[in-house]
Amino acid sequence: MQDESLILLVDDDPQFAAVIKEFLEGEGHAVAVAATGGDGIAALRAGGVALLLLDLVLPDMAGVEVLRETLALPDPPEAIVVTAHGALDSAVLAAEIGSAGYMLKPVDLLRLGAAVRRVLERRRLLQHNARLSAGLALLHEVSRALHASLELERVVPRALDELGRAFGVDAAVVSVLDEQGAPARTLGRLLSEGHARDLRFRATGGIGQIVRESRAPVVLPDIAARPDVVHPAHFAHGVRSLAAFPVRGRDGTVLAVLFLYYRAPQAFPPDLVRLLGAFADQLAAAFENARLYEAARTQERRLEQILDSTSDGVVVLGPGGRVIRVNRRAGELLALAPERVVGAWLGDLLVPHFPDPAACEGAAAPLGAALDDPTRPTEGELALPLAGRVLHWTAQPTLDPGGRLAGFTLTLQDVTREREISRMKSDFVSFVTHQLRTPLAGIRWMLELARGEPDLPPAAASYLEDGAASTERLIGLVNDLLDVSRLERDIVPVTLGPVDLAALTRDVLADLAPLVAERGHRVTVAGARARPVARGDAQLLRQVLLNLLGNAVKYTPSGGRIRVGMGRDGGRVRWQVQDSGIGIPAAAQSRLFEKFFRADNVAALETEGTGLGLYLVRLIMDRLDGQVWCRSREGRGATFGLTLPAGGGAAP
Amino acid sequence: MSVPGRVLLVEDDRFLRRACEVALRQRGVTVVSAADGEAALAEVRAARPDLVLLDLLMPRISGLDVLRRLRADPATRDVRVLVLSNSSREQDMQEIRALGVEGYLVKANLSLAELVERVGRLLEAPAR
């Protein structure tokens, strides 16, 4: 900051002028003299005049003209009128035009000296304040710029240039420190190429170290006073004064040092130092933000890599269903570009996959419901008809640290192939049921018609009979396969209700009566009077009883005993059938309920089993929340038992 | 026992058609056959049967479609239908029950004797 203190004395009295000039120079001021108004104006226009001492009466023009002239200047000096003519109107005029003072000749030098000092001081203060205001405005602008951009490399050098311009700094640089406090890089421009070439910021031994350790500014109005810490390059390249400010992080550590270099010695008034300190603090905040931003960016990049490497589609949604991000796989599954859909509504993104919006709404309704209910994770399937794709989705709600819903994470898997296979299987089952059953019915009925014809040769009659029996077996096998297939895939409609086990047993035994009579077995039923009622599906339980009772009949040699028992134990009912048949080898018992399993000892007695009967029983019992068990000793019969939830009350 | 009555048999498989026709005619039932849905609907309109034995899985128009159309037309709304099929898809069964039928039988699990007996009972019972 240059101190303009040139005083211009415009007076045509050379003796007066000499006295004043000598006096004021003795006071430490710089003084120039002009003898005419014209010379005075020329000198004013040349610039640098801080104070005008003006005589009102001049040879070439009135003094007030010179005064008026000063007002036209960009930075008008103060003016003190010193005149011999003490007319009131000239005093008023001078005051109106804006002089700072009015003195009568002969002049009291002490008074003049005091007035000059006063006026110059006020001028300096005004200029200083103006500069501070400009500096504050600049600081505000710069901090906005710093915070608007997180790329310090770009913004800081510009900010330093602005700083330099506003405060008359010849060069401003920021020396950024690393974690150990050593200078890592420099932002900003130095005084000259030579300056930049010769200057090396040092971790120790220089001003940087002082600032770093003291965490306070260092101000050197004249660097010659501290050759011990000032770098030689400054002396070599014209630096006369410098100031260094710490750029402090939030925990107080010095992240960088701001250096200001001046070619002329400076005074560093305290408010200027404070202002520059404030600038350094803004830099600190910007550095912190940039570091956090960089850390966040790295995390973000890492997250992106993780998300893109997973084979599931991931869609991160905000609380209302707005897309926050989509990973690459989700983009593939939903046929959209991940970068382009941020901010869109998930619902809107699904519409293109459907023939019309209503179809989309219907299909996506479960997903919409899941996004409305954040209490638990949900899943479901969504078929995209136009893409020919079926997606399995899971929606996991995300809570913020305060426990509020922050959004959802949706994972997507392509299950088109699985559903395709499942559908093919189900189509296959349909195929089996229709295509196989129709000709089977044809054979059965034709054989039936044939057997009904009169006068059949006995041999033919017996062949037809065997044919019919064989057909029955085949039909039974197809039925079993269909039942097993449907139970395995859990597509059997199950109607739960009270089932009277005693009545059901009676029904099934009635169906088996011909076979029982043929084998000559004796069948007893115990516990029926208690009429235990189970909770289950009547049709499925009928199947179970039919299988177990049928087995008992089949695997017992003629003239055997079959005992059925049942009862209720608290919340469960039990049922069992005990036979006196061939029993089950120990090795086979653990595998009895497996699909297609037949124990070794059955072939002798009954070659027609499929290995599905007990498997079916197990599937049904699982479905009805019941258990089935078996106890047996080979050659000593077998007992098969069931437990089921009780159905409560007597069956209707 | 001879059971008077007129039955329309709707069945696309010729063996099953033949077996049913023979068995029913042995009982004195008048049987008219149709091999597909269109023929069946025409036949119903031409001469109203006492009972329709309806197969479900047929080419072109399914038995379910035939049933829907019968029920939709006031002239044929109350024709009695006994469904004979080999599949047991729950969705179809629900709709069929809602449309109103005398029964739903799986052919492969049914003997001719049982079928004839069932038809006889239905023909003897007065229409609702």
Short mmCIF file of N, CA and C in Angstrom, two decimals, chain A residues 7 313 383 428 493 506 578 612 616:
data_model
loop_
_atom_site.label_atom_id
_atom_site.label_comp_id
_atom_site.label_asym_id
_atom_site.label_seq_id
_atom_site.Cartn_x
_atom_site.Cartn_y
_atom_site.Cartn_z
N ILE A 7 2.07 16.82 -0.81
CA ILE A 7 1.27 18.02 -0.60
C ILE A 7 1.58 18.98 -1.74
N GLY A 313 -28.75 -57.40 -10.29
CA GLY A 313 -29.06 -56.01 -10.55
C GLY A 313 -29.33 -55.32 -9.23
N ALA A 383 -42.85 -60.06 -14.22
CA ALA A 383 -42.63 -60.50 -15.59
C ALA A 383 -42.69 -59.28 -16.49
N PHE A 428 -45.22 -80.11 -19.23
CA PHE A 428 -44.96 -81.53 -19.40
C PHE A 428 -45.97 -82.33 -18.60
N PRO A 493 -53.99 -77.39 -4.55
CA PRO A 493 -54.82 -76.56 -3.66
C PRO A 493 -55.20 -77.37 -2.43
N ARG A 506 -63.01 -95.83 7.80
CA ARG A 506 -64.09 -96.73 7.40
C ARG A 506 -64.28 -96.69 5.89
N GLN A 578 -51.05 -101.35 12.05
CA GLN A 578 -50.02 -102.36 12.31
C GLN A 578 -50.39 -103.62 11.54
N LEU A 612 -43.47 -94.91 -5.06
CA LEU A 612 -43.96 -93.54 -4.88
C LEU A 612 -44.93 -93.41 -3.70
N LEU A 616 -45.20 -90.12 -1.45
CA LEU A 616 -46.41 -89.29 -1.54
C LEU A 616 -46.97 -89.02 -0.14
#
